[in-house]
Each structure stands twice: as structure tokens, then as C-alpha cells.
XYZ file of C-alpha atoms in Angstrom:
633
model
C -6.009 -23.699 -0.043
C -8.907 -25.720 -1.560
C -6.426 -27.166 -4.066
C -3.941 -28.078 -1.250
C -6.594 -29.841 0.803
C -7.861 -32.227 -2.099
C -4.693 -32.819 -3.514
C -3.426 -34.200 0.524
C -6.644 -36.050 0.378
C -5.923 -37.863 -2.854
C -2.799 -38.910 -1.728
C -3.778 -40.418 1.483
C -6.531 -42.185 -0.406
C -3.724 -43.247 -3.195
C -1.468 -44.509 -0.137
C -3.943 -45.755 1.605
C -5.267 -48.241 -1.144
C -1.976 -49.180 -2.210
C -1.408 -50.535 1.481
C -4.705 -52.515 1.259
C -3.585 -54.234 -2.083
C -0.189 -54.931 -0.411
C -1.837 -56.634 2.879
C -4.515 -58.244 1.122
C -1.892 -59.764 -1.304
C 0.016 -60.966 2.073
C -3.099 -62.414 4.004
C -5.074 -63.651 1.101
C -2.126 -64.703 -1.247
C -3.916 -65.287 -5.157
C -7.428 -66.158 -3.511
C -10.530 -64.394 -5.813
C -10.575 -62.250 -2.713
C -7.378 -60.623 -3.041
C -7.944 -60.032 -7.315
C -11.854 -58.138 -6.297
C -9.772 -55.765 -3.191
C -6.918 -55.363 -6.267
C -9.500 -54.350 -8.612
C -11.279 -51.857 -6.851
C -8.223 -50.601 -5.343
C -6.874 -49.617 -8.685
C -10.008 -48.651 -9.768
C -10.308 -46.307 -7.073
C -6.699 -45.405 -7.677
C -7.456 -44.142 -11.354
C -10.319 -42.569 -10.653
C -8.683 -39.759 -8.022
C -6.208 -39.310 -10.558
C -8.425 -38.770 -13.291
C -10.139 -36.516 -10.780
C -6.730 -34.683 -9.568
C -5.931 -34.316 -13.346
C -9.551 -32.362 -14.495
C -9.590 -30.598 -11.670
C -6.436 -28.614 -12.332
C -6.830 -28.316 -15.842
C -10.221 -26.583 -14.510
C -8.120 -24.854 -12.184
C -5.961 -23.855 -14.946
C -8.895 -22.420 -16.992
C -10.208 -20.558 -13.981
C -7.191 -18.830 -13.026
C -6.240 -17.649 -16.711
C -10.051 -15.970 -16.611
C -9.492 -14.439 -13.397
C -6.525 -12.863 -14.477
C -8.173 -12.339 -18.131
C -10.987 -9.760 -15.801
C -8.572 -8.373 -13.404
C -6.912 -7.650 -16.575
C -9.999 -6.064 -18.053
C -10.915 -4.611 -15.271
C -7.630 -2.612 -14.752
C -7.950 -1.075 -18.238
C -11.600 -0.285 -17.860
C -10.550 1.512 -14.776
C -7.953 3.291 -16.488
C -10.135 4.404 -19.399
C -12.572 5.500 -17.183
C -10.831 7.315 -15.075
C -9.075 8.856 -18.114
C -12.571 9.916 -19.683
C -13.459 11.138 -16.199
C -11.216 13.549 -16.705
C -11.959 14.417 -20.332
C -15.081 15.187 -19.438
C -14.734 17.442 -17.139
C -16.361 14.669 -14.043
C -15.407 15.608 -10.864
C -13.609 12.628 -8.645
C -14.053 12.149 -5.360
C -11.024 12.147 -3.086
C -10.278 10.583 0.505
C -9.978 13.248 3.220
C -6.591 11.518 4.075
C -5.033 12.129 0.627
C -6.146 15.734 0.462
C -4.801 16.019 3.955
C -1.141 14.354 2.629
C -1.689 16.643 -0.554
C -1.537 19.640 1.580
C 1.195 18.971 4.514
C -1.818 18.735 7.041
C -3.227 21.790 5.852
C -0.468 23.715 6.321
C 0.261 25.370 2.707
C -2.036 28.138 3.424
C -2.932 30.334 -0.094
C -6.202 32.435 0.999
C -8.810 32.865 3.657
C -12.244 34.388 3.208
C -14.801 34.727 5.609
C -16.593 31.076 4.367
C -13.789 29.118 2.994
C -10.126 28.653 3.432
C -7.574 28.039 0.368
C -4.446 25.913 0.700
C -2.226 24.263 -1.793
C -1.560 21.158 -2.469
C 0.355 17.988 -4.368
C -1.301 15.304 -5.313
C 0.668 11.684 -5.860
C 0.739 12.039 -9.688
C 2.653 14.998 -8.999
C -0.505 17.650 -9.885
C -0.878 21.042 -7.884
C -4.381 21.589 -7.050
C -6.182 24.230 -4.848
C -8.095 22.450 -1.617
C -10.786 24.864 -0.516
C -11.722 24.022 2.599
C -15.513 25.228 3.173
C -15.888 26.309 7.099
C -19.440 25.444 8.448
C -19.972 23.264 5.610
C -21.282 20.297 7.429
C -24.661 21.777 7.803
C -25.602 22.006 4.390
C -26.517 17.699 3.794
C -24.231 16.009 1.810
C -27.334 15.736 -1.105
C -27.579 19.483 -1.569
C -23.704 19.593 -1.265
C -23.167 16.633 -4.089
C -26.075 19.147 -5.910
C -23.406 21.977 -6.096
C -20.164 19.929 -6.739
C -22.134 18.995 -10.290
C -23.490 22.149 -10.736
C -19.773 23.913 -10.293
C -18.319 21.119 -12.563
C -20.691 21.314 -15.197
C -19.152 24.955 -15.601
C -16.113 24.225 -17.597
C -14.640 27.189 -19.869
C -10.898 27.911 -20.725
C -10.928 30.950 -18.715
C -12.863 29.795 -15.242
C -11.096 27.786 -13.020
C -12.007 24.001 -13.407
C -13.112 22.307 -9.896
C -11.259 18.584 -10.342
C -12.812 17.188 -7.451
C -14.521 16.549 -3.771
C -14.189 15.782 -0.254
C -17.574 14.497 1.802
C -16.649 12.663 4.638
C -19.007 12.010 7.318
C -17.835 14.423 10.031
C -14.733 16.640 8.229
C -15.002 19.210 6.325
C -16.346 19.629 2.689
C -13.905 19.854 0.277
C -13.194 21.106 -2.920
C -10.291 20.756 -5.341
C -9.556 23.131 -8.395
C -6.924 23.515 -10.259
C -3.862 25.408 -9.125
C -3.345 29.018 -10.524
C 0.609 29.319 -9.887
C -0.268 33.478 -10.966
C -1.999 33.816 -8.148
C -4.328 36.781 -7.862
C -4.531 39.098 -10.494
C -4.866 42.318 -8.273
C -1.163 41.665 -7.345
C -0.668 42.206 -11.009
C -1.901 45.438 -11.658
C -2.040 47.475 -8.426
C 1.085 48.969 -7.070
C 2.698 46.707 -3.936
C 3.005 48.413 -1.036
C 5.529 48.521 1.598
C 3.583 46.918 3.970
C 2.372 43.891 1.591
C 4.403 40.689 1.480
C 3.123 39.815 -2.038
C 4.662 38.756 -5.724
C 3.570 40.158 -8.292
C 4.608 42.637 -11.154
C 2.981 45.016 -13.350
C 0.844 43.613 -16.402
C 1.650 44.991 -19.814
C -0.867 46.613 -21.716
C -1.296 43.807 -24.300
C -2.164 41.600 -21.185
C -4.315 44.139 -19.449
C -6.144 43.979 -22.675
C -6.228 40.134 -23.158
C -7.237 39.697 -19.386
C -10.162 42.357 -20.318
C -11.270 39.976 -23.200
C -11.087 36.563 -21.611
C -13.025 37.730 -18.401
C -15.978 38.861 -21.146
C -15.374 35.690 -22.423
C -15.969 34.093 -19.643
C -18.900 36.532 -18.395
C -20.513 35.494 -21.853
C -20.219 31.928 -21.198
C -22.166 31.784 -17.803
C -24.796 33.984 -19.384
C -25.576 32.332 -22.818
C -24.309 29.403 -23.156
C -23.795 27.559 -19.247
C -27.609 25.410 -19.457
C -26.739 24.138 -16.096
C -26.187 27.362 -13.702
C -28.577 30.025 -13.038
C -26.917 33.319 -12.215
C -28.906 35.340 -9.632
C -27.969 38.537 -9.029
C -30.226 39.362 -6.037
C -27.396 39.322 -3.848
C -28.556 41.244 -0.866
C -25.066 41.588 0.722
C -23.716 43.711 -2.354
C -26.991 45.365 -2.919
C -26.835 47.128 0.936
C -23.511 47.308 1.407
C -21.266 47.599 -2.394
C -22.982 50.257 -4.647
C -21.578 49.968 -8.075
C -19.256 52.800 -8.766
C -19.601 55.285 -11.726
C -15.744 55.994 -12.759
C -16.222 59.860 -13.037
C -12.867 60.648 -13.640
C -12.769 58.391 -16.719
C -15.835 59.905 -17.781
C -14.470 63.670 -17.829
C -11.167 62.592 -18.943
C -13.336 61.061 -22.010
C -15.285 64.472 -22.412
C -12.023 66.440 -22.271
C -10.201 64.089 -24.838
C -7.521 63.248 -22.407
C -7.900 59.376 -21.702
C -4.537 58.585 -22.052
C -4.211 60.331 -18.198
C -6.288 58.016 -16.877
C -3.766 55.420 -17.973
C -1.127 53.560 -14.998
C 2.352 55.255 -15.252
C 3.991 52.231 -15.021
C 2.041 50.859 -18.296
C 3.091 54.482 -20.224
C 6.639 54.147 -19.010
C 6.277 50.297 -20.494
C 4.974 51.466 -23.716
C 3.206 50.016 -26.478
C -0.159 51.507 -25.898
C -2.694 51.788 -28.495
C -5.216 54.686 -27.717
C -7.595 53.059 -29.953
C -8.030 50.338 -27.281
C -7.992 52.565 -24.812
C -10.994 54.202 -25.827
C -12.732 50.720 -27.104
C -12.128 49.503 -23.247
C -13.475 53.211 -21.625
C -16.465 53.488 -24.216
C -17.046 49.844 -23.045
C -17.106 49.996 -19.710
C -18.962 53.199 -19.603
C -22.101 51.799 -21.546
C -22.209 48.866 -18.980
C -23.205 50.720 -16.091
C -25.958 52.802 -17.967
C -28.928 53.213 -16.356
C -31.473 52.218 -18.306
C -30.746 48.311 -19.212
C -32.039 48.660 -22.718
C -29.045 50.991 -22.882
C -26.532 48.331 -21.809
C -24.591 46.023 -24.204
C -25.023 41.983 -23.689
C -21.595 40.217 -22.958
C -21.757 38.257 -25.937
C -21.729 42.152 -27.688
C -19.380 43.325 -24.800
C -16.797 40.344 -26.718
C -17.620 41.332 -29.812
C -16.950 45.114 -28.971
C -13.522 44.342 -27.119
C -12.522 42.210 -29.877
C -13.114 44.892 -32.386
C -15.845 43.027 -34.442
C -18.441 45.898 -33.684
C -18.423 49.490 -33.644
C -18.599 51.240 -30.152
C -20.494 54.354 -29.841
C -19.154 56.839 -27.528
C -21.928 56.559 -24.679
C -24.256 59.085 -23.493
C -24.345 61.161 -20.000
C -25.107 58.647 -16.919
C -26.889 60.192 -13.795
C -24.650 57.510 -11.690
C -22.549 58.961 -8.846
C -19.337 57.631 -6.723
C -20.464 56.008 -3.587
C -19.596 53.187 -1.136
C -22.209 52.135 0.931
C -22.211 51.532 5.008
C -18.098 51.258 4.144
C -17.283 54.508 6.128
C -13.831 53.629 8.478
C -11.127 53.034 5.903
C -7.707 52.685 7.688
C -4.965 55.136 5.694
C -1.640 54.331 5.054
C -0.199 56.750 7.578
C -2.684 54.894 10.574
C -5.376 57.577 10.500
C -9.335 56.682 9.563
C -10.769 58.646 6.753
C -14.435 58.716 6.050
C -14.911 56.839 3.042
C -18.106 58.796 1.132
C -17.396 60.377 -1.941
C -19.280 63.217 -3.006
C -22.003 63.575 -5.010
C -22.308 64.928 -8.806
C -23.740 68.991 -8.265
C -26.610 68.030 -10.986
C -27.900 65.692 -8.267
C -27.855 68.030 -5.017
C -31.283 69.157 -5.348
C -32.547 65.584 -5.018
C -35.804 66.134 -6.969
C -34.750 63.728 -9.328
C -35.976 60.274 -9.530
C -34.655 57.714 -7.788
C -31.652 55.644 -9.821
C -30.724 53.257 -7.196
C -28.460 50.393 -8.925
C -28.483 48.591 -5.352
C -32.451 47.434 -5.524
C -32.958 43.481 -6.085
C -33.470 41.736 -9.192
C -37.276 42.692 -10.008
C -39.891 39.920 -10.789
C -43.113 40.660 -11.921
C -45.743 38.958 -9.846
C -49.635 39.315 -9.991
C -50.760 40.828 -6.097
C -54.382 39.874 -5.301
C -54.349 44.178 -4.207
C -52.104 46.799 -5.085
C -52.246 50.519 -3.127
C -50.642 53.013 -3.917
C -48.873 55.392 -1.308
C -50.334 58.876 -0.278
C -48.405 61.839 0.622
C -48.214 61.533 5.113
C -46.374 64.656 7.083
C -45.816 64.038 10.562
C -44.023 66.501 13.165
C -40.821 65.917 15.407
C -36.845 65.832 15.423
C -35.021 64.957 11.929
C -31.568 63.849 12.137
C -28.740 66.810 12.359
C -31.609 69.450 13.020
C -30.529 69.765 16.412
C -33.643 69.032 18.537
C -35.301 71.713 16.130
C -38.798 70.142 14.598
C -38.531 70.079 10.938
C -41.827 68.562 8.643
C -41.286 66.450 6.517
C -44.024 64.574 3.250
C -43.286 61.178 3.248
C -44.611 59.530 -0.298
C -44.804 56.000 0.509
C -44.476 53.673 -2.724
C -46.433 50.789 -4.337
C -47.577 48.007 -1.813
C -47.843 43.838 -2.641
C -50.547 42.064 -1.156
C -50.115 38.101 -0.943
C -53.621 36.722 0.162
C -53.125 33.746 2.296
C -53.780 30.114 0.576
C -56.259 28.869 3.441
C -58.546 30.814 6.225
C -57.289 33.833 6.986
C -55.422 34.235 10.394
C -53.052 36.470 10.477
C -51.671 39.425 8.936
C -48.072 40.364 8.681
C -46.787 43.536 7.573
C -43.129 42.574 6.018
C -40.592 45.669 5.439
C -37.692 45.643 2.836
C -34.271 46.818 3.599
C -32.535 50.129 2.656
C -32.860 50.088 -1.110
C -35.096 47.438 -1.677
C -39.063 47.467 -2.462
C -41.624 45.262 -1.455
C -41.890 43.576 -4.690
C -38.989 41.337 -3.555
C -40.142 40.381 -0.629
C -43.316 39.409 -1.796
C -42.665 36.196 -3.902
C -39.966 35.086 -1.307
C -43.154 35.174 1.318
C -45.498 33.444 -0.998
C -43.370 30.359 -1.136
C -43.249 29.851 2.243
C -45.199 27.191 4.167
C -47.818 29.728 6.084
C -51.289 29.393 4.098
C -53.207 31.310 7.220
C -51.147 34.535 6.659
C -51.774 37.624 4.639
C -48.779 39.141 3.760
C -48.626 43.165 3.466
C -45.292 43.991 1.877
C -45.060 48.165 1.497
C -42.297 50.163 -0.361
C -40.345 52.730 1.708
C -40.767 56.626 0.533
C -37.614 57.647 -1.680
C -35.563 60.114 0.424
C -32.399 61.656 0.383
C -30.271 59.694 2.627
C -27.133 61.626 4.810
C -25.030 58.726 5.039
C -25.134 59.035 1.498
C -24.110 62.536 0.935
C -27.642 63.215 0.472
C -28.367 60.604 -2.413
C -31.996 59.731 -2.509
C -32.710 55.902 -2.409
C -35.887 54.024 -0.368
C -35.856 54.201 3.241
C -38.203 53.655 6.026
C -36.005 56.463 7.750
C -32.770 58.703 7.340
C -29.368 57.006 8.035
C -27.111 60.064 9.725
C -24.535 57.557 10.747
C -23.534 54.139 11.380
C -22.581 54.049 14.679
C -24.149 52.960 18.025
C -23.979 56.359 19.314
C -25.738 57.930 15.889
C -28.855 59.822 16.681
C -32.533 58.187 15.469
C -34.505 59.755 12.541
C -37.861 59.769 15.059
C -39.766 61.784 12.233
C -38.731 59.264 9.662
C -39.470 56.376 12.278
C -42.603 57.287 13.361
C -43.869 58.086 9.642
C -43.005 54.426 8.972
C -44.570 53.266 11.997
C -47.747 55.195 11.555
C -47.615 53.540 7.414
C -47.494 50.338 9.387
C -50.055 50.725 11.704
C -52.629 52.421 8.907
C -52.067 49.280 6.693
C -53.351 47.301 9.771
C -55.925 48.683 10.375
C -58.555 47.533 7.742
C -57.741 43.958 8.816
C -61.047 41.967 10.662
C -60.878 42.375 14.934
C -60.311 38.729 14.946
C -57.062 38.630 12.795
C -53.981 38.255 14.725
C -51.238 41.588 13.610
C -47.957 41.189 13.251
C -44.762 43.290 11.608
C -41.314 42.408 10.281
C -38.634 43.334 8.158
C -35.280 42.692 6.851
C -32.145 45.130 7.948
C -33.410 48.872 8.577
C -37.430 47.290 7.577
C -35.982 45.396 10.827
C -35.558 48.271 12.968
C -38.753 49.459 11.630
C -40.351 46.435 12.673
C -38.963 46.443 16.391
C -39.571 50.704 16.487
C -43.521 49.532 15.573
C -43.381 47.199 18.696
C -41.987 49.658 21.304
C -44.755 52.092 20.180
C -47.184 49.268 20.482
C -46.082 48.814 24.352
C -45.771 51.816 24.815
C -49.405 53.100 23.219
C -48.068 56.152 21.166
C -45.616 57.381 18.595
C -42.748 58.995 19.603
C -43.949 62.601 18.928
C -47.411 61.570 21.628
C -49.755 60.509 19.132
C -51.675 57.482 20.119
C -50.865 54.000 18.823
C -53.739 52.068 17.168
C -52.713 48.528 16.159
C -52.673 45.566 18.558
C -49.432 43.519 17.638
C -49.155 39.485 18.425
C -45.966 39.332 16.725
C -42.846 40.867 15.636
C -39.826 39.354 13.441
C -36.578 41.342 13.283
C -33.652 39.655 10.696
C -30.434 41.263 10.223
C -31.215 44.733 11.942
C -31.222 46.601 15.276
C -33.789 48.561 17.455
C -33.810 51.731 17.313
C -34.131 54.128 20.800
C -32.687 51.128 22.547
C -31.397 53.934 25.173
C -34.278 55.251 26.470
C -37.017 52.453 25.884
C -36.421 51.332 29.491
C -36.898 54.981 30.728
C -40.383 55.161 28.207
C -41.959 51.863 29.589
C -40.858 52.222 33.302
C -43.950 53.179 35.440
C -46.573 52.681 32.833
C -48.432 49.273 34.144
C -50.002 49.056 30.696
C -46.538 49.441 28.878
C -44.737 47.008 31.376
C -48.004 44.213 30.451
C -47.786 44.742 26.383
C -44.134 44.395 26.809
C -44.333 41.259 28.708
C -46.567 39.885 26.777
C -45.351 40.721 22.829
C -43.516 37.589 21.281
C -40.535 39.062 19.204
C -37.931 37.106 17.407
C -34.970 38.084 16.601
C -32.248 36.353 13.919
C -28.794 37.657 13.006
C -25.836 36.291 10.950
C -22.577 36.363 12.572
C -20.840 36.797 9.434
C -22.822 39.983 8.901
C -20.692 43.053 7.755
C -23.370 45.225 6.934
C -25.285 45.264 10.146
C -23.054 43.744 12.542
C -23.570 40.920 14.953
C -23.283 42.772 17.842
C -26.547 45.307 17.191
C -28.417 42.100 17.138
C -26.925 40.590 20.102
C -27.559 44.110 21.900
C -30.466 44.803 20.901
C -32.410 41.306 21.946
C -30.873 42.157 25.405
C -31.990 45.840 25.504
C -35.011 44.653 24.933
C -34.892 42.229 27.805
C -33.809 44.718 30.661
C -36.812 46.949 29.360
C -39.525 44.171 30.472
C -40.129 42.231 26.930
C -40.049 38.447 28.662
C -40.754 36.460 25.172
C -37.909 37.260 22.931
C -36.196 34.971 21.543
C -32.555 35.378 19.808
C -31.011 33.153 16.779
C -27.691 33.445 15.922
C -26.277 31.707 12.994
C -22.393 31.041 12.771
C -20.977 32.100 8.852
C -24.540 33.584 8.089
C -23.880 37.362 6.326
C -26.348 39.900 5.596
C -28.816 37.705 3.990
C -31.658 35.124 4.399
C -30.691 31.167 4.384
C -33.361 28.645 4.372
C -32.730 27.607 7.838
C -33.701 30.899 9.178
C -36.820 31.122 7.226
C -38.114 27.707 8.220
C -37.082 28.926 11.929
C -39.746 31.925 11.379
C -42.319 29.719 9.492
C -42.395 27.726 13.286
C -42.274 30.761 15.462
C -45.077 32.176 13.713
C -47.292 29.184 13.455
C -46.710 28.712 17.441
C -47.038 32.183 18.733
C -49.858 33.529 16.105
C -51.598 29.754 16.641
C -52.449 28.935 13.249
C -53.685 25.731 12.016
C -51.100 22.600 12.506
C -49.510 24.581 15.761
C -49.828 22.467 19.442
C -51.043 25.695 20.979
């Protein structure tokens, strides 16, 4: 346009001179006049075209750079792009082409409870896998960029490889892997059923085998050699609810010498089984659930084992039994429900042995400023299945972390563990937090045989007889952990503000400590000592909900504790272990029996664990209702 505009200009001024000579030559006829306006004129006249002609051979120049970068640029785009994808770098899509990709989310391929799966095309023509993460918007899109390179950074040939992201400001996170046109590989080796609308087939044994070895592989790779991902496995959702299961049947098939029964029909009728393998892949697996970890192999030996570059032992006896825990309703295939507990190896009935729980967290070892040890405590009153008969009980409580507080002492908060836990895990969770006036107390349950377990002995606070809303209360088992609770208070200074809470059943606990603490006793009539100012309740339900209402009505001193006792309550409604609605019932039983300051947090997605959102929600409640230093009250 610029090159338009001068070029009219030049003309005009070309024209326009040319007219002056031609007039002046008319008016002024050869005069000295006319020669000086003829002069300039031309002057003038060369000089625009000298001007016209440098400026488009400047023009000239200009353009051929322009389209020398554009050039350049293009290629440099290409070669980045294509060592983007050499290197594994994840790109970053546009919701709207992810959206096209997938027919408008339509191609559904799998739903879980936090993400949803669908296919897709992109425009080169590549299938990719959009997982569409529900809830995801209230992680920021920092910590979310934070995982997208921590995922990519995992690249191995038998882990699927994430080739990109979605983060647009109000849609949903994205991710894209590859596609795995397979699909899953359960459809491959367990039988279809009628009622399934799957494909699939039945793996051949060489495959079986080479699927064993790459998932080692793979195994191997996160553990030794991925710098950039730490595996935690303090998951507290498979540690309460999935126990790992001991294959017994393998195990006496091995003893008997009969492991080719333990083979799938359909692989036998396929033949080309080698038993040697066979027993490699059972000797395998059976020294990976050992107890003892010095017992168990690494996976870079579990490779070298399955690939027949070591010698495998047979392994020795395992202690392990067949359980699944809190999974009780299983639907059968002719409609029925079936309790879902398997029973328990005769060695262990007598439940004298030690405790061998494979469900505990990850241990750390920490240095406590104080360390006590639990004493032997009987107390008297109804067990669960004894029919209203008393039955007495010795409760051995187990070891007990002390976290001293960081500034001037305030509080004191005695924090209970779930079912299977200890108080060592606890302890350097509540150390990190942001509450330098608070002394934390975190206690081990007593190890007890459990009846929702078939008797198995793991920690408790108190026995589990079923996991319904109708099941009866362990009060004997309840109060003992109440009364452990109350003793470990009671050394604390008159002006220290008492609390209690827990995670799961050390939840229950927690909220059966503050009924007795309204109501002034235990349940079997012995008197209450602590004074509570707070209790905390994640993940769990309260215990005697029935007949707390009956317990507190016509007691003026009950109805004023209640009324007064700040209790906060947080559940996950994602939570399969403990569901939502025992929360959600439980914060309103507690309401209609007279408690006026409870407060209930619900979090949508969250399971049966702890997210950093609901610890910085208990962080505030505490600081406001125990008023520590930096609270307004």
C-alpha cells in the first residue's frame, strides 16, 4: 500500500512539472525565466525517478529477505516440531482440535471414577487416547503443567507415551496418549461372559509369557532407572480397602507338584506350554509377596529371573492369607450377593501370632521428641457377636509418636490412624503442617483379631463385625480406645487446649471420644476425664449415632458440652471405602443430638484419602476454634 501511495505521488509530481515547463514555455517563450523553471523542473523530474528506481530495488531486497525468514522460519518450525517429538516433549493442543479429534466427545473408550477415556483422530491421520480429567480445574494450571512433564518424562517401550495437553482456561484438562488399538489386556486373558459386550480372545502362552516380561520391564524402569518420578506407595485407598492376595492354590499346587492344574484350559487345549516357565513365573511370583522384604527379589532381578538369566529358588512357606478387605457384596452371575471373605489359613486361627499386615503405609523413620510404649488396659462391657453378654478383653496398645510443637505450646491433639495403619505415618504428615502451637500425640491401635476379617489380627482402635449401618458397635473396643485417648491427655498443663482426631475408623474413634466428653462417662459408666476444645473427623463415621440423642437428652450438662464442642467433619465423595453417606449422616446425627458447631466439608472426586485442600481446611479450623497465635479470635 506504501508502494502504491508513493509511486501515485511521483507521478502527479512528474505530471505536474511537466505542465509547468509546458506553460512556462507558452507565457515566457525563451526568456532566462522559462530555461531556470525548465531546469528545476527536470531536475526535480530525475530526482523522483532516481528515487522511484532505489526504492524498489530496496523493495526488491526486502521482500526476497522476508520470504528468505518465512522460509527459515517454516523449516525451523518443522524441525522443531519434528525433534519435539523425538524427544519425547509433550505438545500442547487447542481444546477445539481435541474436541474435532474426538466427534465432540462422543467416541467413548473408558470411564473411571476421575477421568474419562475417548478416542480420537487427529488431522495427520494419528489415533490418540483423550483422557478427559473430571474435576480437574481445581488443581492450578502450574501444578497441572508440573505433572504433564513429570508423566512425559516417563518414556519406556512398554508404558504408554502421553503425546500431549489440553489447559484451557475454563474446560477441562486434557491429556493425549497414544492409542492402544488392543485395548485392555484383561479382555485377553479372562473368559468373556455372556453378559459382556467386549473383543477380545485368549492370549497364547508365549504371549502370556512375553506380557509377564515386558510389565517387569517396565516395573524395573520406574524403579531404577525413571530420575524424574517418585513412586509412593502409601496409597491409603489400597492399603484399607485392597489387601494383597496370597495365591494359595498356586502355592499347594506347587507343594503337590501339580502346577500344570493351575494352568487356563483354553491355554492347555492351545498347546505349546513349557512347564519350565511355568514354574520360573509361579516361583516368581511367590517370592514377591514374601513377607519379610529382605526376602523379596528387586524388579531389575524379577527381569533377570523371568528372562532366565538367574536361577530361581523354589520359595519358602509365607504366613500370607486370601482376603479382600471392606469388599463384602459381590453381585453373582445368577443375581444373588455372596459375601466376599475368604477364609483364613488353620495355622493362623489361634491369632497369637504376630501381626503380618501387608496393608500398613510405607514406614519412615522419624526422630519423636518422646516415645511411650503401650501397657496392657482391660476394660468391661459388650464385644461384638457376644450377644449383650460382657466379655473382658487386654487391649496392648502399641508405640506412640510425639511431635513437640515448633513455637509456645497451645494445644494438644491426639491424631488416630486408620484400620491398619500406625501412628508413625501420621506423624511426619502432621509435622509438616503449618500449626507451630500444637503438640501432636499420634498412638498405635492394639493388634486384634478383626471379624470382618475372618478373625485376622491387624491394628484397630476397635472390632469391625460388619460394614453396614445397621452393624452393632464394639463398645468394649471403643471405650478402651477412648479411655487410651483420654489417659494420653491427661499429663498435658490445665491451660492447654485438648483436642482428638483421626483418619477412617481413628475417625470414629475421634467422634466416640467427643460423645463421651458430652456426655461425662464411657459407655460402660465410668467417668470421663478430659476436657475437649476440638474434634476432627476425615473419612469416617460416628459410632452409636442411634442412641446419642437418647444419652444426652435430659442431662443439662450433656446438652451444654454438646453445644458448645467445635467438631469438623470432612469426607470425599468419591470414597468407596467409607462411603459418603456415613459422613453426610453422621454430621447430621450429630446435629439433631444438640452439637450446634459442626461443621461438614464435602469434596466432589475426593476418595478415601487426604488432599492438600482438606488439610489446609483443618490447619484454619484449628487455628480459629483452638485460638492460636495468627487466629482473629
Amino acid at each position: 500500500m506504501e508502494d502504491k501511495k508513493a509511486n501515485i505521488v511521483a507521478v502527479t509530481t512528474v505530471v505536474a512539472l511537466i505542465i509547468l515547463i509546458i506553460v512556462s514555455r507558452v507565457f515566457l517563450k525563451l526568456s532566462e525565466a522559462f530555461f531556470l523553471i525548465c531546469g528545476a523542473g527536470a531536475a526535480v523530474i530525475l530526482a523522483v525517478f532516481a528515487y522511484l528506481i532505489i526504492r524498489r530495488h530496496y523493495n526488491r531486497r526486502r521482500m526476497l529477505m522476508e520470504s528468505r525468514l518465512v522460509s527459515e522460519g517454516r523449516e525451523l518450525r518443522t524441525e522443531y516440531s519434528f525433534l519435539r517429538k523425538v524427544a519425547g516433549v509433550p505438545t500442547k493442543f487447542r481444546h477445539k482440535d481435541l474436541e474435532e479429534a474426538t466427534d465432540h466427545f462422543r467416541s467413548l473408550v473408558g470411564q473411571g471414577a476421575s477421568a474419562t477415556v475417548f478416542k480420537g483422530i487427529l488431522n495427520d491421520g494419528t489415533a490418540v487416547a483423550v483422557k478427559r480429567i473430571n474435576n480437574g480445574e481445581e488443581r492450578g494450571e502450574k501444578e497441572f503443567r508440573s505433572e504433564v512433564a513429570a508423566i512425559a518424562s516417563v518414556q519406556h517401550v512398554n508404558l504408554v507415551h502421553l503425546l500431549g495437553y489440553c489447559c484451557s482456561p475454563g474446560m477441562p484438562r486434557l491429556l493425549v496418549y497414544e492409542f492402544i488399538p488392543n485395548g485392555s489386556l484383561d479382555c485377553w486373558i479372562f473368559p468373556r461372559r455372556e453378559t459382556q459386550n467386549r473383543r477380545g480372545g485368549c492370549l497364547s502362552w508365549e504371549s502370556r509369557y512375553r506380557v509377564a516380561i515386558d510389565v517387569a520391564k517396565a516395573l524395573s524402569y520406574l524403579h531404577h532407572d525413571c530420575r524424574n518420578v517418585c513412586l509412593i506407595g502409601n496409597d491409603e485407598k489400597r492399603a484399607e480397602k485392597k489387601w494383597q492376595y496370597y495365591p494359595k492354590i498356586v502355592n499347594d499346587k506347587m507343594r503337590e507338584g501339580k502346577l500344570m492344574e493351575v494352568v487356563d484350559q483354553r491355554v492347555l487345549e492351545g498347546g505349546g506350554i513349557d512347564e519350565k516357565e511355568v514354574r520360573r513365573l509361579v516361583y516368581v511370583a511367590l517370592w514377591c509377596i514374601q513377607e519379610r522384604a529382605r526376602l523379596r527379589p528387586t524388579m531389575a532381578r524379577v527381569v533377570e529371573m523371568l528372562e532366565g538369566r538367574t536361577t530361581v529358588d523354589e520359595p519358602p512357606e509365607t504366613r500370607m492369607i486370601i482376603v479382600d478387605l471392606l469388599s463384602i457384596d459381590e453381585d453373582t452371575p445368577d443375581g444373588h450377593k455372596r459375601r466376599k471373605i475368604a477364609a483364613m489359613a488353620p495355622h493362623l486361627v489361634d491369632c497369637n501370632l504376630p501381626s503380618t499386615s501387608t496393608c500398613s503405609f510405607a514406614m519412615s523413620i522419624i526422630s519423636p521428641s518422646a516415645v511411650f510404649w503401650g501397657a496392657k488396659m482391660s476394660f468391661t462391657g459388650p464385644s461384638v457377636g457376644s450377644g449383650g453378654q460382657t466379655a473382658r478383653r487386654a487391649f496392648e496398645f502399641g508405640r506412640t509418636y510425639v511431635v513437640r510443637p515448633k513455637g509456645r505450646h497451645q494445644a494438644t491433639v491426639v491424631w488416630l490412624h486408620g484400620l491398619g495403619d500406625n501412628g508413625s505415618s501420621w506423624s511426619q504428615l502432621l509435622e509438616s503442617l503449618p500449626l507451630p502451637n500444637i503438640k501432636w500425640i499420634c498412638p498405635t491401635a492394639p493388634t486384634q483379631p478383626i471379624t470382618v476379617f475372618g478373625g485376622f489380627p491387624s491394628t484397630a482402635w476397635f472390632d469391625v463385625g460388619d460394614l453396614s449401618e445397621d452393624a452393632p458397635d464394639d463398645l468394649e473396643g471403643l471405650d478402651a480406645a477412648a479411655a487410651h485417648v483420654a489417659n494420653l491427655l491427661s499429663t498435658e498443663p490445665t491451660d492447654i487446649k485438648l483436642g482428638v482426631g483421626g483418619f477412617s475408623m481413628g475417625a470414629a474413634t475421634a467422634l466416640y471420644s467427643g460423645s463421651c466428653f458430652t456426655q461425662g462417662k464411657f459407655g460402660n459408666g465410668n467417668p470421663y476425664p478430659a476436657k475437649l476444645s476440638a474434634v476432627v473427623g476425615l473419612s469416617g463415621w460416628l459410632p452409636c449415632a442411634k442412641t446419642l440423642a437418647n444419652k444426652l437428652q435430659g442431662v443439662d450438662e450433656a446438652a451444654r458440652r454438646a453445644a458448645s464442642l467445635p467438631i469438623l467433619l470432612c469426607h470425599g465423595k468419591g470414597d468407596d471405602v467409607v462411603p459418603y453417606k456415613f459422613g453426610d449422616k453422621s454430621s447430621r446425627a450429630l446435629g439433631s443430638s444438640g452439637f450446634q458447631d459442626v461443621s461438614f466439608k464435602s469434596y466432589n472426586g475426593l476418595g478415601h484419602y487426604t488432599i492438600p485442600e482438606e488439610m489446609d481446611e483443618i490447619c484454619g479450623w484449628l487455628t480459629s476454634k483452638l485460638g492460636l497465635e495468627g487466629s482473629s479470635s
